[in-house]
Amino acid sequence: MTFKEYKFLIFSDLYRIAGNVKRTTLLAYIIRGEAYRYNFWMRSCRYAKSNTLLKYTLYPFARLMHGHLTYKLGISIPAQTSIGSGFYIGHFGGIVVSHKATIGKNCNISQGVTIGRTNRGSNKGYPVLGDNIYIGPGAVIAGNVRIGNNVAVGANCVVTTDIPDNSVVAGVPGRVISQKGSAGYVNRTDYDGKIG
């Protein structure tokens, strides 16, 4: 990961939560924005580990902060997890994401969400999520499933099958109940990389 890519991820996450990317806003959210602070240190861990010089200087501190926030906030998302830009954690607590899951850009994740693997059966493996996805509180996405773009996953829904683009999914097991998608749930998706 290059510094330019790292910076884009940091500021796109900030834009999703704060609506601006001023350096003063960044500092404020790193100090007191619990969910954003988790994102910041998770992204910093991944970047520092990929950089030869930072691997032995910044990475140990970033890993310590990421680990501390994992326990403090009840969020378990390994730094190596593939997560696109504009990642938004609405409320912290009880969030577990597998290190081999793939999450696209502009994903909203709520409290109590699990995105994990299945060890056996026809959908053994890890989830792949598209762009502009909303995942409601308590939802579970398990196994080798593909979630399309612009999908809304309802609260306490259990998704174990592929979901097409622009769907709203609800129930246990999850079923498509409409084609209204995530419009209105996933906002501020137009970050252009400029720092204000």
XYZ file of N, CA and C in Angstrom, residues 63-156:
282
model
N -0.106 -1.241 15.981
C -0.663 -2.549 16.362
C -1.134 -2.540 17.813
N -0.368 -1.888 18.678
C -0.761 -1.764 20.087
C -2.069 -0.988 20.214
N -2.191 0.123 19.505
C -3.424 0.923 19.552
C -4.614 0.157 18.976
N -4.389 -0.516 17.870
C -5.451 -1.316 17.251
C -5.911 -2.423 18.211
N -4.965 -3.086 18.835
C -5.296 -4.140 19.801
C -6.049 -3.599 21.008
N -5.613 -2.452 21.517
C -6.284 -1.823 22.660
C -7.735 -1.485 22.312
N -7.943 -0.896 21.143
C -9.297 -0.512 20.738
C -10.175 -1.722 20.417
N -9.556 -2.812 19.967
C -10.308 -4.047 19.734
C -11.019 -4.474 21.016
N -10.305 -4.462 22.124
C -10.896 -4.875 23.407
C -11.792 -3.790 24.002
N -11.380 -2.541 23.878
C -12.168 -1.443 24.457
C -13.526 -1.287 23.777
N -13.552 -1.400 22.454
C -14.773 -1.133 21.695
C -15.542 -2.383 21.286
N -14.937 -3.551 21.485
C -15.622 -4.780 21.084
C -15.741 -4.914 19.578
N -14.689 -4.487 18.866
C -14.647 -4.610 17.411
C -13.445 -5.475 17.060
N -13.677 -6.543 16.312
C -12.581 -7.416 15.913
C -12.518 -7.480 14.387
N -11.739 -6.568 13.824
C -11.501 -6.546 12.379
C -9.985 -6.548 12.185
N -9.403 -7.668 11.765
C -7.952 -7.704 11.574
C -7.501 -6.667 10.541
N -6.326 -6.113 10.774
C -5.807 -5.059 9.896
C -5.615 -5.532 8.463
N -5.365 -6.821 8.255
C -5.124 -7.323 6.898
C -6.405 -7.570 6.107
N -7.565 -7.386 6.720
C -8.828 -7.566 6.013
C -8.926 -6.573 4.859
N -9.370 -7.049 3.713
C -9.498 -6.195 2.527
C -10.792 -5.383 2.619
N -10.639 -4.084 2.905
C -11.791 -3.190 3.071
C -11.577 -1.960 2.195
N -12.550 -1.665 1.359
C -12.462 -0.517 0.460
C -12.589 0.808 1.184
N -12.522 1.878 0.429
C -12.587 3.230 0.986
C -13.974 3.540 1.537
N -14.038 4.527 2.417
C -15.313 4.982 2.950
C -15.969 3.997 3.902
N -15.181 3.297 4.696
C -15.727 2.320 5.655
C -16.308 3.075 6.850
N -17.538 2.729 7.206
C -18.263 3.474 8.240
C -18.802 2.512 9.293
N -18.348 2.675 10.522
C -18.868 1.898 11.644
C -19.852 2.801 12.374
N -21.142 2.476 12.282
C -22.182 3.321 12.860
C -22.160 3.326 14.378
N -22.101 2.159 14.977
C -22.049 2.019 16.443
C -21.116 0.864 16.743
N -20.254 1.035 17.710
C -19.304 -0.028 18.017
C -19.910 -1.037 18.997
N -19.285 -2.202 19.063
C -19.691 -3.255 19.989
C -20.132 -4.516 19.281
N -19.456 -5.612 19.583
C -19.855 -6.909 19.075
C -19.672 -7.103 17.582
N -18.744 -6.379 16.970
C -18.510 -6.501 15.525
C -17.337 -7.453 15.289
N -17.573 -8.477 14.473
C -16.530 -9.454 14.154
C -16.487 -9.640 12.640
N -15.296 -9.437 12.055
C -15.109 -9.615 10.612
C -13.901 -10.518 10.400
N -14.066 -11.547 9.580
C -12.975 -12.463 9.279
C -11.874 -11.765 8.502
N -10.644 -12.188 8.742
C -9.505 -11.570 8.058
C -9.484 -11.868 6.562
N -10.215 -12.875 6.107
C -10.235 -13.196 4.682
C -11.514 -12.744 3.987
N -12.373 -12.050 4.707
C -13.552 -11.463 4.072
C -13.100 -10.298 3.198
N -13.892 -9.962 2.196
C -13.605 -8.820 1.329
C -14.799 -7.881 1.372
N -14.518 -6.611 1.682
C -15.581 -5.604 1.781
C -15.270 -4.486 0.791
N -16.240 -4.132 -0.028
C -16.064 -3.081 -1.023
C -16.078 -1.689 -0.404
N -16.164 -0.687 -1.245
C -16.128 0.692 -0.755
C -17.499 1.139 -0.246
N -17.470 2.115 0.655
C -18.666 2.747 1.218
C -19.611 1.738 1.878
N -19.054 0.961 2.782
C -19.851 -0.015 3.526
C -20.197 0.559 4.897
N -21.474 0.477 5.273
C -21.924 0.834 6.624
C -22.101 -0.445 7.411
N -21.487 -0.511 8.578
C -21.612 -1.691 9.420
C -22.114 -1.247 10.795
N -23.062 -1.976 11.338
C -23.686 -1.617 12.615
C -23.175 -2.521 13.728
N -23.641 -2.257 14.937
C -23.227 -3.057 16.084
C -23.760 -4.487 15.984
N -22.994 -5.418 16.560
C -23.426 -6.806 16.615
C -23.340 -7.564 15.309
N -22.618 -7.038 14.331
C -22.534 -7.688 13.010
C -21.387 -8.696 12.978
N -21.648 -9.836 12.331
C -20.612 -10.836 12.092
C -20.506 -11.087 10.597
N -19.289 -10.987 10.079
C -18.998 -11.333 8.686
C -17.905 -12.379 8.760
N -18.286 -13.643 8.611
C -17.322 -14.702 8.869
C -17.394 -15.874 7.926
N -16.519 -16.795 8.165
C -16.400 -17.967 7.303
C -17.321 -19.091 7.750
N -17.528 -20.013 6.838
C -18.198 -21.269 7.131
C -17.182 -22.371 6.846
N -17.048 -23.309 7.764
C -16.018 -24.338 7.648
C -16.413 -25.566 6.849
N -17.693 -25.731 6.572
C -18.110 -26.926 5.839
C -19.377 -26.629 5.050
N -19.778 -27.584 4.244
C -20.984 -27.413 3.455
C -20.714 -26.785 2.102
N -21.791 -26.524 1.382
C -21.670 -26.035 0.010
C -21.130 -24.617 -0.088
N -21.303 -23.807 0.964
C -20.764 -22.443 0.887
C -19.594 -22.227 1.839
N -18.763 -23.252 1.947
C -17.548 -23.159 2.760
C -16.663 -22.035 2.220
N -16.224 -21.146 3.090
C -15.350 -20.059 2.672
C -15.713 -18.738 3.318
N -15.384 -17.642 2.631
C -15.485 -16.301 3.190
C -16.365 -15.401 2.320
N -17.078 -14.457 2.942
C -17.940 -13.549 2.178
C -17.171 -12.516 1.362
N -17.788 -12.118 0.249
C -17.282 -11.017 -0.580
C -18.434 -10.029 -0.724
N -18.230 -8.811 -0.226
C -19.265 -7.785 -0.247
C -18.924 -6.727 -1.289
N -19.923 -6.264 -2.020
C -19.739 -5.234 -3.032
C -19.661 -3.839 -2.437
N -19.985 -2.838 -3.237
C -19.912 -1.434 -2.838
C -21.268 -0.927 -2.346
N -21.221 0.098 -1.512
C -22.422 0.807 -1.040
C -23.407 -0.127 -0.342
N -22.896 -0.844 0.651
C -23.717 -1.817 1.375
C -24.010 -1.308 2.777
N -25.250 -1.501 3.201
C -25.662 -1.208 4.573
C -25.924 -2.536 5.263
N -25.313 -2.733 6.436
C -25.523 -3.951 7.214
C -26.106 -3.553 8.564
N -27.343 -3.962 8.818
C -28.064 -3.575 10.022
C -27.560 -4.280 11.274
N -27.977 -3.804 12.455
C -27.539 -4.367 13.730
C -27.854 -5.857 13.844
N -26.879 -6.613 14.344
C -27.070 -8.025 14.611
C -27.058 -8.931 13.397
N -26.803 -8.396 12.217
C -26.815 -9.214 11.002
C -25.601 -10.142 10.959
N -25.789 -11.278 10.296
C -24.718 -12.254 10.110
C -24.612 -12.561 8.618
N -23.399 -12.448 8.091
C -23.120 -12.844 6.708
C -22.043 -13.909 6.806
N -22.399 -15.150 6.434
C -21.488 -16.263 6.684
C -21.262 -17.099 5.439
N -20.010 -17.490 5.248
C -19.653 -18.417 4.191
C -19.282 -17.760 2.883
N -19.075 -18.584 1.883
C -18.658 -18.144 0.564
C -19.865 -17.587 -0.191
N -20.282 -16.390 0.221
C -21.425 -15.736 -0.411
C -20.966 -14.415 -1.021
N -21.653 -14.001 -2.054
C -21.367 -12.724 -2.700
C -22.565 -11.813 -2.522
N -22.289 -10.650 -1.954
C -23.328 -9.645 -1.758
C -23.086 -8.576 -2.816
N -24.070 -8.309 -3.640
C -23.921 -7.352 -4.736
C -23.778 -5.915 -4.262
N -23.707 -4.992 -5.186
C -23.601 -3.568 -4.880
C -24.963 -3.012 -4.468
N -24.926 -1.973 -3.627
C -26.133 -1.235 -3.224
C -27.159 -2.122 -2.525
N -26.691 -2.987 -1.644
C -27.565 -3.917 -0.925
C -27.751 -3.438 0.506
N -28.964 -3.579 1.024
C -29.259 -3.313 2.438
C -29.600 -4.639 3.103
N -28.864 -4.963 4.163
C -29.100 -6.186 4.932
C -29.776 -5.768 6.229
N -30.979 -6.274 6.463
C -31.776 -5.862 7.610
C -31.221 -6.341 8.941
N -31.727 -5.756 10.012
C -31.310 -6.111 11.368
C -31.592 -7.585 11.646
N -30.628 -8.235 12.285
C -30.714 -9.647 12.697
C -30.914 -10.619 11.546
